[in-house]
mmCIF file of C-alpha atoms in Angstrom:
data_model
loop_
_atom_site.group_PDB
_atom_site.id
_atom_site.type_symbol
_atom_site.label_atom_id
_atom_site.label_comp_id
_atom_site.label_asym_id
_atom_site.label_seq_id
_atom_site.Cartn_x
_atom_site.Cartn_y
_atom_site.Cartn_z
ATOM 1 C CA GLN A 341 -15.652 334.447 32.387
ATOM 2 C CA ASN A 342 -12.368 332.584 32.414
ATOM 3 C CA ALA A 343 -11.054 331.630 35.798
ATOM 4 C CA THR A 344 -7.529 330.427 36.497
ATOM 5 C CA GLN A 345 -7.402 327.583 38.970
ATOM 6 C CA THR A 346 -4.200 326.467 40.618
ATOM 7 C CA VAL A 347 -3.924 322.720 40.639
ATOM 8 C CA GLU A 348 -1.355 321.193 42.926
ATOM 9 C CA GLU A 349 0.769 318.535 41.303
ATOM 10 C CA GLU A 350 0.258 315.140 42.811
ATOM 11 C CA LYS A 351 3.410 313.898 44.429
ATOM 12 C CA PRO A 352 4.343 310.356 43.434
ATOM 13 C CA LYS A 353 3.602 307.827 46.108
ATOM 14 C CA PRO A 354 6.658 306.279 47.748
ATOM 15 C CA PRO A 355 7.318 302.728 46.575
ATOM 16 C CA THR A 356 6.211 299.884 48.779
ATOM 17 C CA VAL A 357 8.665 297.465 50.370
ATOM 18 C CA GLN A 358 7.636 294.831 47.839
ATOM 19 C CA GLU A 359 8.298 297.217 44.939
ATOM 20 C CA ILE A 360 11.697 298.108 46.414
ATOM 21 C CA LYS A 361 12.499 294.416 46.805
ATOM 22 C CA GLN A 362 11.674 293.783 43.138
ATOM 23 C CA LYS A 363 13.777 296.767 42.013
ATOM 24 C CA ILE A 364 16.739 295.584 44.102
ATOM 25 C CA GLU A 365 16.518 292.072 42.660
ATOM 26 C CA LYS A 366 16.418 293.524 39.162
ATOM 27 C CA TYR A 367 19.348 295.808 39.986
ATOM 28 C CA ASN A 368 21.501 293.038 41.497
ATOM 29 C CA ALA A 369 20.870 290.832 38.456
ATOM 30 C CA LYS A 370 22.704 293.444 36.337
ATOM 31 C CA VAL A 371 25.644 293.924 38.710
ATOM 32 C CA THR A 372 28.903 292.576 37.296
ATOM 33 C CA ASN A 373 30.915 293.044 40.508
ATOM 34 C CA CYS A 374 30.240 292.425 44.186
ATOM 35 C CA LEU A 375 28.699 295.851 44.814
ATOM 36 C CA LEU A 376 25.177 294.620 45.452
ATOM 37 C CA MET A 377 22.307 296.373 47.154
ATOM 38 C CA LYS A 378 20.882 294.840 50.321
ATOM 39 C CA LEU A 379 17.343 295.189 51.646
ATOM 40 C CA ASN A 380 16.997 295.533 55.415
ATOM 41 C CA GLU A 381 14.148 294.243 57.554
ATOM 42 C CA ASP A 382 12.874 297.772 58.233
ATOM 43 C CA GLY A 383 12.407 298.472 54.511
ATOM 44 C CA THR A 384 15.549 300.560 54.092
ATOM 45 C CA TYR A 385 18.396 299.337 51.912
ATOM 46 C CA THR A 386 22.108 299.911 51.486
ATOM 47 C CA GLY A 387 24.386 299.984 48.484
ATOM 48 C CA PHE A 388 27.296 301.688 46.781
ATOM 49 C CA ILE A 389 27.625 304.837 44.700
ATOM 50 C CA LYS A 390 30.677 306.243 42.948
ATOM 51 C CA VAL A 391 31.261 309.985 42.979
ATOM 52 C CA HIS A 392 33.559 311.709 40.501
ATOM 53 C CA LEU A 393 35.368 314.714 41.967
ATOM 54 C CA LYS A 394 35.640 317.385 39.298
ATOM 55 C CA LEU A 395 36.911 320.318 41.350
ATOM 56 C CA ARG A 396 38.697 323.046 39.438
ATOM 57 C CA ARG A 397 39.749 325.037 42.474
ATOM 58 C CA PRO A 398 41.875 324.094 45.486
ATOM 59 C CA VAL A 399 40.288 323.033 48.746
ATOM 60 C CA THR A 400 41.330 323.885 52.289
ATOM 61 C CA VAL A 401 42.876 321.072 54.338
ATOM 62 C CA PRO A 402 44.744 320.936 57.678
ATOM 63 C CA ALA A 403 48.454 321.603 57.308
ATOM 64 C CA GLY A 404 50.888 318.834 58.231
ATOM 65 C CA ILE A 405 48.222 316.221 58.982
ATOM 66 C CA ARG A 406 48.988 312.632 58.057
ATOM 67 C CA PRO A 407 46.407 310.629 56.076
ATOM 68 C CA GLN A 408 43.644 309.073 58.140
ATOM 69 C CA SER A 409 44.404 305.499 59.216
ATOM 70 C CA ILE A 410 41.979 302.611 59.574
ATOM 71 C CA TYR A 411 42.289 302.993 63.351
ATOM 72 C CA ASP A 412 41.288 306.655 63.148
ATOM 73 C CA ALA A 413 38.351 305.826 60.911
ATOM 74 C CA LEU A 414 37.090 303.108 63.272
ATOM 75 C CA LYS A 415 37.480 305.395 66.267
ATOM 76 C CA GLU A 416 35.959 308.292 64.288
ATOM 77 C CA VAL A 417 38.983 310.451 65.036
ATOM 78 C CA ASN A 418 38.706 313.832 63.334
ATOM 79 C CA LEU A 419 42.296 314.732 62.488
ATOM 80 C CA ALA A 420 41.193 318.082 61.069
ATOM 81 C CA GLU A 421 40.298 319.256 64.563
ATOM 82 C CA MET A 422 43.818 318.611 65.868
ATOM 83 C CA THR A 423 45.337 321.708 64.287
ATOM 84 C CA ASP A 424 44.266 325.229 63.417
ATOM 85 C CA LYS A 425 46.793 325.518 60.592
ATOM 86 C CA ARG A 426 45.329 325.401 57.090
ATOM 87 C CA THR A 427 46.734 325.041 53.610
ATOM 88 C CA SER A 428 45.309 324.915 50.081
ATOM 89 C CA PHE A 429 45.465 321.715 48.086
ATOM 90 C CA TYR A 430 44.314 320.597 44.643
ATOM 91 C CA LEU A 431 42.484 317.275 44.748
ATOM 92 C CA PRO A 432 43.384 314.953 41.846
ATOM 93 C CA LEU A 433 41.334 315.919 38.806
ATOM 94 C CA ASP A 434 38.433 313.536 38.213
ATOM 95 C CA ALA A 435 39.265 311.392 41.225
ATOM 96 C CA ILE A 436 36.641 308.758 42.034
ATOM 97 C CA LYS A 437 35.439 307.908 45.534
ATOM 98 C CA GLN A 438 33.228 304.943 46.274
ATOM 99 C CA LEU A 439 30.742 305.324 49.118
ATOM 100 C CA HIS A 440 28.638 302.750 50.945
ATOM 101 C CA ILE A 441 25.417 304.552 51.878
ATOM 102 C CA SER A 442 21.837 303.927 52.915
ATOM 103 C CA SER A 443 18.567 304.713 51.169
ATOM 104 C CA THR A 444 18.041 307.386 53.843
ATOM 105 C CA THR A 445 21.359 309.131 53.081
ATOM 106 C CA THR A 446 20.734 312.552 51.554
ATOM 107 C CA VAL A 447 22.796 314.551 49.057
ATOM 108 C CA SER A 448 23.813 316.883 51.891
ATOM 109 C CA GLU A 449 25.167 313.947 53.903
ATOM 110 C CA VAL A 450 27.036 312.580 50.859
ATOM 111 C CA ILE A 451 28.777 315.943 50.361
ATOM 112 C CA GLN A 452 29.718 316.166 54.040
ATOM 113 C CA GLY A 453 30.941 312.566 54.003
ATOM 114 C CA LEU A 454 33.184 313.183 50.992
ATOM 115 C CA LEU A 455 34.686 316.300 52.547
ATOM 116 C CA LYS A 456 35.374 314.406 55.779
ATOM 117 C CA LYS A 457 37.092 311.522 53.953
ATOM 118 C CA PHE A 458 39.451 313.976 52.219
ATOM 119 C CA MET A 459 39.789 316.070 55.419
ATOM 120 C CA VAL A 460 38.479 319.137 53.582
ATOM 121 C CA VAL A 461 37.496 321.855 56.072
ATOM 122 C CA ASP A 462 35.782 324.169 53.575
ATOM 123 C CA ASN A 463 32.122 324.979 54.141
ATOM 124 C CA PRO A 464 29.946 322.296 52.455
ATOM 125 C CA GLN A 465 27.907 325.083 50.861
ATOM 126 C CA LYS A 466 30.810 325.604 48.464
ATOM 127 C CA PHE A 467 30.030 322.274 46.805
ATOM 128 C CA ALA A 468 27.121 320.645 45.006
ATOM 129 C CA LEU A 469 26.352 317.108 43.868
ATOM 130 C CA PHE A 470 25.280 316.659 40.263
ATOM 131 C CA LYS A 471 23.908 313.713 38.361
ATOM 132 C CA GLU A 472 25.549 313.161 34.985
ATOM 133 C CA MET A 473 23.561 311.569 32.187
ATOM 134 C CA ARG A 474 24.445 310.721 28.608
ATOM 135 C CA LYS A 475 21.763 311.147 25.973
ATOM 136 C CA ASP A 476 22.058 311.297 22.180
ATOM 137 C CA GLY A 477 25.815 311.727 22.401
ATOM 138 C CA GLN A 478 25.532 314.632 24.831
ATOM 139 C CA VAL A 479 26.594 314.831 28.468
ATOM 140 C CA LEU A 480 23.963 316.452 30.660
ATOM 141 C CA PHE A 481 24.432 317.678 34.233
ATOM 142 C CA GLN A 482 21.669 318.341 36.730
ATOM 143 C CA LYS A 483 22.225 319.726 40.205
ATOM 144 C CA LEU A 484 20.606 317.602 42.897
ATOM 145 C CA PRO A 485 18.652 319.096 45.807
ATOM 146 C CA LEU A 486 20.263 318.620 49.206
ATOM 147 C CA THR A 487 17.297 316.501 50.318
ATOM 148 C CA GLU A 488 17.481 314.050 47.402
ATOM 149 C CA TYR A 489 18.445 310.397 48.030
ATOM 150 C CA PRO A 490 21.308 309.358 45.694
ATOM 151 C CA LEU A 491 20.964 305.624 46.344
ATOM 152 C CA TYR A 492 17.336 305.639 45.169
ATOM 153 C CA LEU A 493 18.427 307.373 41.950
ATOM 154 C CA ARG A 494 21.109 304.704 41.540
ATOM 155 C CA LEU A 495 18.517 301.987 42.067
ATOM 156 C CA LEU A 496 16.177 303.440 39.441
ATOM 157 C CA ALA A 497 18.953 303.947 36.883
ATOM 158 C CA GLY A 498 20.599 300.565 37.413
ATOM 159 C CA PRO A 499 24.327 299.886 37.935
ATOM 160 C CA ASP A 500 25.365 301.227 34.509
ATOM 161 C CA THR A 501 27.333 304.426 35.161
ATOM 162 C CA ASP A 502 26.824 305.534 31.556
ATOM 163 C CA ALA A 503 23.118 305.883 32.314
ATOM 164 C CA LEU A 504 23.761 307.812 35.533
ATOM 165 C CA SER A 505 26.797 308.890 37.504
ATOM 166 C CA PHE A 506 27.378 311.334 40.343
ATOM 167 C CA VAL A 507 29.764 314.295 40.220
ATOM 168 C CA LEU A 508 30.943 316.639 42.963
ATOM 169 C CA LYS A 509 31.599 320.142 41.642
ATOM 170 C CA GLU A 510 31.856 323.685 42.916
ATOM 171 C CA ASN A 511 28.539 325.297 43.722
ATOM 172 C CA GLU A 512 28.527 328.143 41.202
ATOM 173 C CA THR A 513 24.806 328.811 40.917
ATOM 174 C CA GLY A 514 24.892 331.992 42.955
ATOM 175 C CA GLU A 515 23.299 330.286 45.943
ATOM 176 C CA VAL A 516 26.381 330.430 48.157
ATOM 177 C CA GLU A 517 25.684 332.412 51.325
ATOM 178 C CA TRP A 518 28.971 334.189 51.952
ATOM 179 C CA ASP A 519 27.820 335.345 55.395
ATOM 180 C CA ALA A 520 28.013 331.726 56.504
ATOM 181 C CA PHE A 521 31.799 331.644 56.001
ATOM 182 C CA SER A 522 34.300 332.552 58.698
ATOM 183 C CA ILE A 523 36.884 335.331 58.314
ATOM 184 C CA PRO A 524 39.805 332.868 57.837
ATOM 185 C CA GLU A 525 37.833 331.044 55.110
ATOM 186 C CA LEU A 526 37.078 334.300 53.278
ATOM 187 C CA GLN A 527 40.729 335.327 53.553
ATOM 188 C CA ASN A 528 41.757 331.962 52.143
ATOM 189 C CA PHE A 529 39.372 332.461 49.203
ATOM 190 C CA LEU A 530 41.059 335.799 48.463
ATOM 191 C CA MET A 531 44.494 334.159 48.557
ATOM 192 C CA ILE A 532 43.327 331.456 46.145
ATOM 193 C CA LEU A 533 41.792 333.992 43.760
ATOM 194 C CA ASP A 534 44.971 336.085 43.906
ATOM 195 C CA LYS A 535 47.071 333.011 43.049
ATOM 196 C CA GLU A 536 44.736 332.080 40.173
ATOM 197 C CA GLU A 537 44.934 335.635 38.842
ATOM 198 C CA LYS A 538 48.746 335.634 38.930
ATOM 199 C CA ASP A 539 48.874 332.215 37.234
ATOM 200 C CA LYS A 540 46.538 333.434 34.509
ATOM 201 C CA ILE A 541 48.637 336.568 33.939
ATOM 202 C CA GLN A 542 51.778 334.430 33.631
ATOM 203 C CA GLN A 543 50.038 332.172 31.097
ATOM 204 C CA VAL A 544 49.079 335.185 28.973
ATOM 205 C CA HIS A 545 52.607 336.600 29.208
ATOM 206 C CA ARG A 546 54.142 333.292 28.132
ATOM 207 C CA LYS A 547 51.674 332.985 25.250
ATOM 208 C CA TYR A 548 52.494 336.398 23.812
ATOM 209 C CA GLU A 549 56.202 336.007 24.482
ATOM 210 C CA ARG A 550 56.194 332.856 22.305
ATOM 211 C CA PHE A 551 54.189 334.715 19.654
ATOM 212 C CA LYS A 552 56.660 337.592 19.788
ATOM 213 C CA GLN A 553 59.633 335.251 19.380
ATOM 214 C CA ARG A 554 58.071 333.505 16.371
ATOM 215 C CA LEU A 555 57.248 336.841 14.779
ATOM 216 C CA GLN A 556 60.816 338.120 15.289
ATOM 217 C CA GLN A 557 62.208 334.895 13.860
ATOM 218 C CA THR A 558 59.944 335.185 10.814
ATOM 219 C CA LEU A 559 61.045 338.818 10.238
ATOM 220 C CA LYS A 560 64.695 337.836 10.610
ATOM 221 C CA GLU A 561 64.313 335.039 8.046
ATOM 222 C CA ALA A 562 62.437 337.351 5.679
ATOM 223 C CA ARG A 563 65.180 340.004 5.822
ATOM 224 C CA GLY A 564 67.794 337.379 5.028
ATOM 225 C CA LYS A 565 66.098 336.293 1.797
ATOM 226 C CA PRO A 566 67.323 337.891 -1.470
ATOM 227 C CA GLY A 567 65.004 340.200 -3.366
#
């Protein structure tokens, strides 16, 4: 009689402080700039990660709010809470933001931190952090769990961004819980979709209008030829 037995996978043991220290030393030896990792007395460590923003859709930001100053950042002033007015804004395509984080900083906290820096008031569930890897000439993306620690992944991969980089993209895996959004946010989504639909229709119209003009020109030239 064959019996199926469920065997739980053994979770890897967390690295010791000594192992972390050795990995940090190895990492810092490869760093070509001043963005080093630093080990703290309590066994945690800090360092830098770069996140590429590859957002194809506009985000919601406060209307008429000036950029955050150094004073506001030091005082932790949330300018987004100073107005209820909202507007849609396209972040620069493939913008890069450098973050100084801790080994205890999770993916969820990285996403929230990025949205706060750009004063984006959209629900963080709209976004996901991916790790980008290059292998055999191919670019591979893998969505990171919200509880993952990006700095540890950076430490394991080394400072070379070709081996590993982080990308913020829209969360389009079907896991978005729409009930978590407020009525104004849902209305804003509809406005954005309506604008995208109109832009797409205009693009199609312009495409076929150019095709029509070339076709008419070709017919006109053909009629003017003898024989």
